[in-house]
């Protein structure tokens, strides 16, 4: 590696020395002609060297990208680190290595280098004015802070990225992701659609970024479709965006995200369906996409949650459902959704005390702020769902007053959801008149 770099320096030294020697010993018209000829030769040699170096760096970056798309981040980082050592002045190589570190931190957090994000920042700083990769560097610095939950600083960098390049689709995407986490869903959706428009109009657009835009648009539509009517109207539209994403990318992490959302959409279609019109096939499709979520990225804990959730809804093989959920719990011990689903398993097997214990622990994680994986709206919806399930246990135990108290608690978090349950669920008939839905 050091030998190659040394050879490059020797070539530059040779050309410079040759030029100086010619200028010393040539004079007059002939000398000028020879000087011009030598200058031309030197320029051509320099250009060929630059082209060769540019091709070499592109080849290294392309090879590393293949490993990244396949989820082999360590090998991609090894290849790019060697490239940075070979071509220390290549900004594109430094940016590519920083991107590999950030993708590993985002998509394989349990296996990522402990200082992956910090290493990325070292490569990305300082950003020089007028630099060709300036906007991309600002974007990735924004990503590095978003992954750390430092959203204010992330937005500052992303704003700078857009000032430098108003067509930076990746910056719009990441800004939208942050706003979506703050439940600014409609604004986020507009940013995702803006990014999609920029990428669609560019025949050389990065396919992974376009696929990511389609995934995020589908996700925001899903978040906004919070009633059964809205969901029914948007169901086909959401799935169409995700099918586009599946056809656009070979990146396993993005494929995993798309399959997870499809799993969730099919599960929600079953949950939102009336009791007499539900399609059991939706749960089968939900489970199939959950398995594909895991197959494409074994580090995506949400795939294990989705698989367990689908099996619970099917009311079959609850032991297998629990095994999936335990894998997810080992990846992320402080997630309330995992405890909630394990509580559902205990409820279905009539282990009511265990179910209430798990529900209580899930509420504790949410109220203590230990679980930061959910947006404010998702947190409220989960809390309402937990109190609804708790009310069913109290009814089964003949404790009507506790059931009423649980439902009233659920009304505090998601009134629309609890009102819908009170009006439609047969299990709640015995307490319906006692619950104020004001």
Coordinates of C-alpha atoms in Angstrom, one line a residue:
X1 CA 0.0 0.0 0.0
X2 CA 2.8 2.4 1.0
X3 CA 4.9 1.4 -2.0
X4 CA 2.0 2.3 -4.4
X5 CA 1.7 5.7 -2.8
X6 CA 5.4 6.2 -2.9
X7 CA 5.5 5.4 -6.7
X8 CA 2.8 8.0 -7.3
X9 CA 4.9 10.7 -5.6
X10 CA 7.9 9.6 -7.6
X11 CA 6.0 10.1 -10.9
X12 CA 5.0 13.6 -9.9
X13 CA 8.6 14.4 -8.9
X14 CA 10.0 13.0 -12.2
X15 CA 7.6 15.1 -14.4
X16 CA 8.4 18.3 -12.5
X17 CA 12.2 17.7 -12.7
X18 CA 12.0 17.0 -16.4
X19 CA 10.1 20.3 -17.0
X20 CA 12.6 22.4 -15.1
X21 CA 15.6 20.7 -16.8
X22 CA 14.2 21.5 -20.3
X23 CA 13.6 25.1 -19.4
X24 CA 17.2 25.5 -18.2
X25 CA 18.7 24.1 -21.4
X26 CA 16.4 25.3 -24.2
X27 CA 16.3 28.7 -25.7
X28 CA 15.0 30.4 -28.9
X29 CA 12.2 29.2 -31.2
X30 CA 13.3 25.6 -31.2
X31 CA 13.6 25.6 -27.5
X32 CA 10.1 27.1 -27.2
X33 CA 8.6 24.4 -29.5
X34 CA 10.3 21.7 -27.5
X35 CA 9.0 23.4 -24.3
X36 CA 5.5 23.5 -25.5
X37 CA 5.7 19.9 -26.7
X38 CA 7.0 18.8 -23.3
X39 CA 4.3 20.8 -21.5
X40 CA 1.7 19.0 -23.7
X41 CA 3.3 15.6 -22.9
X42 CA 3.3 16.4 -19.2
X43 CA -0.3 17.5 -19.3
X44 CA -1.3 14.4 -21.1
X45 CA 0.6 12.2 -18.7
X46 CA -1.0 14.1 -15.7
X47 CA -4.5 13.7 -17.2
X48 CA -4.0 10.0 -17.9
X49 CA -2.8 9.6 -14.3
X50 CA -5.8 11.4 -12.9
X51 CA -8.1 9.4 -15.1
X52 CA -6.4 6.2 -13.9
X53 CA -6.7 7.3 -10.3
X54 CA -10.4 8.3 -10.7
X55 CA -11.2 4.9 -12.3
X56 CA -9.4 3.1 -9.5
X57 CA -11.3 4.9 -6.8
X58 CA -14.6 4.3 -8.6
X59 CA -13.8 0.6 -8.9
X60 CA -13.0 0.4 -5.2
X61 CA -16.2 2.3 -4.2
X62 CA -18.4 0.1 -6.5
X63 CA -16.9 -3.1 -5.1
X64 CA -17.5 -1.8 -1.5
X65 CA -21.1 -0.8 -2.4
X66 CA -21.8 -4.4 -3.5
X67 CA -20.8 -5.6 0.0
X68 CA -22.9 -2.9 1.7
X69 CA -26.0 -3.8 -0.3
X70 CA -25.5 -7.4 0.8
X71 CA -25.2 -6.3 4.4
X72 CA -21.5 -7.2 4.7
X73 CA -20.5 -3.8 6.2
X74 CA -17.2 -5.0 7.7
X75 CA -15.9 -6.1 4.3
X76 CA -17.0 -2.9 2.7
X77 CA -15.3 -0.9 5.5
X78 CA -12.1 -2.9 5.0
X79 CA -12.1 -2.3 1.2
X80 CA -12.8 1.5 1.6
X81 CA -10.2 1.9 4.4
X82 CA -7.6 0.5 2.2
X83 CA -8.7 2.8 -0.6
X84 CA -8.4 5.8 1.7
X85 CA -4.9 4.8 2.6
X86 CA -4.0 4.4 -1.1
X87 CA -5.7 7.6 -2.2
X88 CA -5.6 9.9 0.8
X89 CA -6.6 13.0 -1.2
X90 CA -9.7 11.3 -2.6
X91 CA -12.7 13.0 -0.9
X92 CA -15.2 10.6 -2.5
X93 CA -13.4 7.7 -0.9
X94 CA -13.6 9.3 2.5
X95 CA -17.3 10.0 2.0
X96 CA -17.9 6.5 0.9
X97 CA -16.2 5.1 4.0
X98 CA -18.2 7.4 6.3
X99 CA -21.4 6.3 4.6
X100 CA -20.5 2.6 5.2
X101 CA -20.0 3.3 8.9
X102 CA -23.3 5.1 9.1
X103 CA -25.2 2.4 7.2
X104 CA -23.9 -0.2 9.6
X105 CA -24.9 1.9 12.6
X106 CA -28.4 2.3 11.2
X107 CA -29.1 -1.1 9.8
X108 CA -27.0 -3.4 12.0
X109 CA -26.6 -1.6 15.3
X110 CA -26.0 -4.7 17.3
X111 CA -23.0 -5.6 15.2
X112 CA -21.7 -2.2 14.4
X113 CA -18.3 -0.9 15.3
X114 CA -18.8 0.8 18.7
X115 CA -17.4 4.1 17.4
X116 CA -18.8 3.8 13.9
X117 CA -20.7 7.1 14.0
X118 CA -17.7 8.9 15.5
X119 CA -15.4 7.5 12.9
X120 CA -17.8 8.7 10.2
X121 CA -17.7 12.2 11.6
X122 CA -13.9 12.3 11.7
X123 CA -13.9 11.5 7.9
X124 CA -16.6 14.1 7.2
X125 CA -15.0 17.0 9.0
X126 CA -14.0 19.7 8.2
X127 CA -16.3 20.6 5.3
X128 CA -14.6 23.1 3.0
X129 CA -16.6 25.8 1.1
X130 CA -16.9 25.2 -2.6
X131 CA -16.0 21.5 -2.3
X132 CA -17.7 19.2 -4.8
X133 CA -18.8 16.8 -2.0
X134 CA -19.7 19.6 0.5
X135 CA -23.5 19.0 0.3
X136 CA -23.1 15.2 0.6
X137 CA -20.8 15.7 3.6
X138 CA -23.3 18.0 5.4
X139 CA -26.1 15.4 4.7
X140 CA -24.1 12.6 6.2
X141 CA -23.1 14.7 9.2
X142 CA -26.9 15.3 9.6
X143 CA -27.5 11.5 9.4
X144 CA -24.8 10.9 12.1
X145 CA -26.6 13.2 14.5
X146 CA -30.0 11.8 13.6
X147 CA -28.8 8.3 14.5
X148 CA -27.7 9.7 17.9
X149 CA -31.0 11.3 18.5
X150 CA -29.4 14.8 18.3
X151 CA -32.1 16.1 16.0
X152 CA -31.6 19.8 16.4
X153 CA -28.0 19.5 15.3
X154 CA -29.0 17.1 12.5
X155 CA -31.5 19.6 11.1
X156 CA -28.8 22.3 11.1
X157 CA -26.5 20.2 9.0
X158 CA -29.3 19.1 6.7
X159 CA -30.4 22.7 6.1
X160 CA -26.8 23.6 5.1
X161 CA -26.8 20.6 2.7
X162 CA -29.9 21.9 0.9
X163 CA -28.5 25.5 0.8
X164 CA -25.4 24.1 -1.0
X165 CA -27.5 21.8 -3.3
X166 CA -31.2 22.6 -3.6
X167 CA -31.7 19.2 -5.4
X168 CA -30.2 17.1 -2.6
X169 CA -32.9 14.4 -2.3
X170 CA -31.1 12.6 0.5
X171 CA -31.1 15.7 2.7
X172 CA -34.9 16.1 2.2
X173 CA -35.4 12.5 3.1
X174 CA -33.5 12.7 6.3
X175 CA -35.2 15.9 7.3
X176 CA -38.6 14.2 6.7
X177 CA -37.5 11.3 8.9
X178 CA -36.8 13.6 11.8
X179 CA -40.1 15.5 11.4
X180 CA -42.0 12.2 11.2
X181 CA -40.5 11.2 14.6
X182 CA -42.0 14.4 16.0
X183 CA -45.4 13.5 14.4
X184 CA -45.1 16.2 11.8
X185 CA -46.3 13.6 9.4
X186 CA -47.9 15.7 6.7
X187 CA -44.8 18.0 6.4
X188 CA -42.6 14.9 6.4
X189 CA -44.7 13.4 3.6
X190 CA -44.3 16.5 1.5
X191 CA -40.5 16.3 1.9
X192 CA -40.5 12.6 0.9
X193 CA -42.5 13.4 -2.2
X194 CA -40.2 16.3 -3.1
X195 CA -37.2 13.9 -2.8
X196 CA -39.1 11.4 -5.0
X197 CA -39.7 14.1 -7.6
X198 CA -36.0 15.1 -7.7
X199 CA -34.9 11.5 -8.1
X200 CA -37.6 10.5 -10.7
X201 CA -36.5 13.4 -12.9
X202 CA -32.8 12.3 -12.8
X203 CA -32.0 9.3 -14.9
X204 CA -28.8 8.8 -13.0
X205 CA -30.4 9.0 -9.6
X206 CA -29.2 6.6 -6.9
X207 CA -31.7 3.7 -6.9
X208 CA -31.3 3.1 -3.1
X209 CA -32.2 6.7 -2.3
X210 CA -35.3 6.4 -4.6
X211 CA -36.3 3.1 -3.0
X212 CA -35.9 4.8 0.4
X213 CA -38.1 7.7 -0.7
X214 CA -40.9 5.3 -1.7
X215 CA -40.6 3.4 1.6
X216 CA -40.9 6.6 3.6
X217 CA -43.9 7.8 1.5
X218 CA -45.7 4.5 2.2
X219 CA -44.8 4.9 5.9
X220 CA -46.3 8.4 6.2
X221 CA -49.4 7.4 4.4
X222 CA -49.7 4.5 6.8
X223 CA -49.3 6.9 9.8
X224 CA -52.0 9.2 8.4
X225 CA -54.4 6.4 7.7
X226 CA -55.5 6.2 11.3
X227 CA -59.1 5.2 10.8
X228 CA -60.5 2.1 9.1
X229 CA -62.0 4.1 6.3
X230 CA -58.7 6.0 5.5
X231 CA -56.8 2.8 5.7
X232 CA -59.1 1.0 3.3
X233 CA -58.8 3.9 0.9
X234 CA -55.0 4.0 1.0
X235 CA -54.2 0.3 1.3
X236 CA -53.5 -0.3 -2.3
X237 CA -51.6 3.0 -2.7
X238 CA -49.2 2.1 0.2
X239 CA -48.6 -1.4 -1.1
X240 CA -47.9 0.1 -4.6
X241 CA -45.1 2.3 -3.2
X242 CA -43.5 -0.6 -1.4
X243 CA -43.6 -2.9 -4.4
X244 CA -41.8 -0.1 -6.3
X245 CA -39.1 0.0 -3.7
X246 CA -38.7 -3.8 -3.8
X247 CA -38.2 -3.6 -7.6
X248 CA -35.7 -0.6 -7.4
X249 CA -33.1 -1.8 -4.9
X250 CA -30.9 -4.8 -4.1
X251 CA -29.9 -3.3 -0.8
X252 CA -30.9 -5.9 1.8
X253 CA -31.5 -3.4 4.6
X254 CA -34.0 -1.5 2.4
X255 CA -35.6 -4.7 1.2
X256 CA -36.1 -5.6 4.8
X257 CA -37.7 -2.3 5.7
X258 CA -40.1 -2.6 2.7
X259 CA -41.1 -6.2 3.7
X260 CA -41.6 -5.1 7.3
X261 CA -44.0 -2.3 6.2
X262 CA -45.9 -4.8 4.0
X263 CA -46.2 -7.2 6.9
X264 CA -47.6 -4.4 9.1
X265 CA -50.1 -3.2 6.4
X266 CA -51.5 -6.7 6.0
X267 CA -51.7 -7.1 9.8
X268 CA -53.5 -3.8 10.1
X269 CA -55.9 -4.7 7.3
X270 CA -57.0 -7.7 9.3
X271 CA -57.2 -5.7 12.6
X272 CA -59.2 -2.9 11.0
X273 CA -61.6 -5.3 9.3
X274 CA -65.0 -6.0 10.8
X275 CA -65.3 -9.3 12.7
X276 CA -67.4 -10.9 10.0
X277 CA -65.4 -9.6 7.0
X278 CA -61.8 -10.2 8.0
X279 CA -59.6 -12.0 5.5
X280 CA -57.4 -14.7 7.3
X281 CA -55.2 -14.5 4.2
X282 CA -54.0 -11.1 5.3
X283 CA -52.4 -12.6 8.4
X284 CA -50.7 -15.3 6.3
X285 CA -49.3 -12.6 4.0
X286 CA -48.3 -10.6 7.0
X287 CA -46.3 -13.6 8.4
X288 CA -44.7 -14.3 5.0
X289 CA -43.5 -10.7 4.7
X290 CA -42.2 -10.8 8.3
X291 CA -40.1 -13.8 7.4
X292 CA -38.8 -12.0 4.4
X293 CA -38.0 -9.0 6.7
X294 CA -35.7 -11.4 8.7
X295 CA -34.3 -13.2 5.6
X296 CA -33.1 -9.9 4.0
X297 CA -31.7 -8.5 7.3
X298 CA -31.3 -10.7 10.3
X299 CA -30.4 -7.7 12.4
X300 CA -33.8 -6.0 11.8
X301 CA -35.5 -6.7 15.2
X302 CA -38.9 -5.5 13.8
X303 CA -39.1 -8.5 11.6
X304 CA -39.1 -10.8 14.7
X305 CA -41.8 -8.6 16.3
X306 CA -43.9 -8.7 13.1
X307 CA -43.6 -12.5 12.9
X308 CA -44.6 -12.9 16.5
X309 CA -47.5 -10.4 16.1
X310 CA -48.9 -12.3 13.0
X311 CA -48.8 -15.6 14.8
X312 CA -50.6 -14.2 17.8
X313 CA -53.3 -12.7 15.6
X314 CA -53.7 -16.1 14.0
X315 CA -54.0 -17.6 17.4
X316 CA -51.7 -20.5 16.5
X317 CA -48.3 -21.7 17.5
X318 CA -47.9 -19.2 20.3
X319 CA -44.7 -20.9 21.4
X320 CA -43.1 -20.0 18.1
X321 CA -44.5 -16.5 18.4
X322 CA -42.8 -16.2 21.8
X323 CA -39.5 -17.4 20.3
X324 CA -39.5 -14.7 17.7
X325 CA -40.3 -12.1 20.3
X326 CA -37.5 -13.3 22.6
X327 CA -35.0 -12.8 19.7
X328 CA -36.3 -9.2 19.4
X329 CA -36.1 -8.7 23.2
X330 CA -32.4 -9.9 23.2
X331 CA -31.7 -7.3 20.5
X332 CA -33.6 -4.5 22.3
X333 CA -34.5 -5.2 25.9
X334 CA -36.3 -1.9 26.6
X335 CA -39.0 -2.0 23.9
X336 CA -42.6 -1.9 25.2
X337 CA -44.1 -3.3 22.1
X338 CA -42.2 -6.6 22.7
X339 CA -43.5 -6.9 26.3
X340 CA -47.0 -6.0 25.0
X341 CA -47.1 -8.9 22.5
X342 CA -45.7 -11.3 25.1
X343 CA -48.5 -10.1 27.4
X344 CA -50.9 -11.0 24.6
X345 CA -49.5 -14.5 24.5
X346 CA -50.1 -14.9 28.3
X347 CA -53.6 -13.5 27.8
X348 CA -54.5 -16.0 25.1
X349 CA -53.2 -18.9 27.2
X350 CA -55.3 -17.6 30.2
X351 CA -52.2 -16.7 32.3
X352 CA -53.9 -13.5 33.3
X353 CA -51.5 -12.6 36.2
X354 CA -48.5 -12.9 33.9
X355 CA -50.3 -10.9 31.1
X356 CA -51.0 -8.1 33.6
X357 CA -47.4 -8.2 34.8
X358 CA -46.1 -7.8 31.3
X359 CA -48.6 -5.0 30.4
X360 CA -47.6 -3.1 33.5
X361 CA -43.9 -3.4 32.7
X362 CA -44.6 -2.1 29.1
X363 CA -46.5 0.9 30.5
X364 CA -43.5 1.5 32.8
X365 CA -41.1 1.6 29.9
X366 CA -43.2 4.1 28.1
X367 CA -44.0 6.4 31.0
X368 CA -40.4 6.4 32.3
X369 CA -39.1 7.3 28.9
X370 CA -36.8 4.2 28.7
X371 CA -38.4 3.2 25.4
X372 CA -37.6 5.9 22.8
X373 CA -38.4 3.8 19.8
X374 CA -41.9 5.2 19.2
X375 CA -43.2 8.5 18.0
X376 CA -45.6 10.4 20.3
X377 CA -48.7 9.1 18.4
X378 CA -47.5 5.5 18.3
X379 CA -46.7 5.7 22.0
X380 CA -50.3 6.9 22.8
X381 CA -51.8 4.2 20.6
X382 CA -49.8 1.4 22.3
X383 CA -50.7 2.6 25.7
X384 CA -54.4 2.7 24.7
X385 CA -54.1 -0.8 23.4
X386 CA -52.5 -2.1 26.6
X387 CA -55.3 -0.7 28.8
X388 CA -57.9 -2.1 26.4
X389 CA -56.3 -5.6 26.8
X390 CA -56.1 -5.1 30.5
X391 CA -59.8 -4.4 30.6
X392 CA -60.5 -7.7 28.9
X393 CA -58.5 -9.5 31.6
X394 CA -60.4 -7.7 34.4
X395 CA -63.8 -8.7 32.7
X396 CA -62.6 -12.3 32.5
X397 CA -61.8 -12.1 36.2
X398 CA -65.2 -10.6 37.0
X399 CA -63.7 -7.3 38.1
X400 CA -65.9 -4.8 36.2
X401 CA -64.8 -1.8 38.2
X402 CA -61.2 -2.4 37.2
X403 CA -62.2 -2.9 33.6
X404 CA -64.0 0.4 33.5
X405 CA -60.9 2.1 35.1
X406 CA -58.6 0.6 32.5
X407 CA -60.8 1.8 29.6
X408 CA -61.0 5.3 31.0
X409 CA -57.2 5.3 31.3
X410 CA -57.0 4.2 27.6
X411 CA -59.3 7.1 26.7
X412 CA -56.7 9.5 28.0
X413 CA -54.2 8.3 25.4
X414 CA -56.2 7.4 22.2
X415 CA -59.9 8.4 22.6
X416 CA -60.8 7.4 19.0
X417 CA -59.4 3.9 19.4
X418 CA -61.0 3.2 22.7
X419 CA -64.4 4.6 21.6
X420 CA -64.3 2.3 18.6
X421 CA -63.7 -0.7 20.8
X422 CA -66.4 0.3 23.3
X423 CA -68.9 0.6 20.5
X424 CA -68.0 -2.5 18.5
X425 CA -66.4 -5.1 20.8
X426 CA -68.8 -7.7 22.1
X427 CA -66.5 -8.4 25.0
X428 CA -67.1 -4.9 26.4
X429 CA -70.9 -5.1 26.4
X430 CA -71.0 -5.7 30.2
X431 CA -69.2 -2.4 30.9
X432 CA -70.2 -0.3 28.0
X433 CA -72.8 1.8 29.8
X434 CA -70.4 2.5 32.7
X435 CA -67.6 4.0 30.6
X436 CA -67.9 7.6 29.7
X437 CA -66.8 8.2 26.2
X438 CA -66.9 11.9 26.5

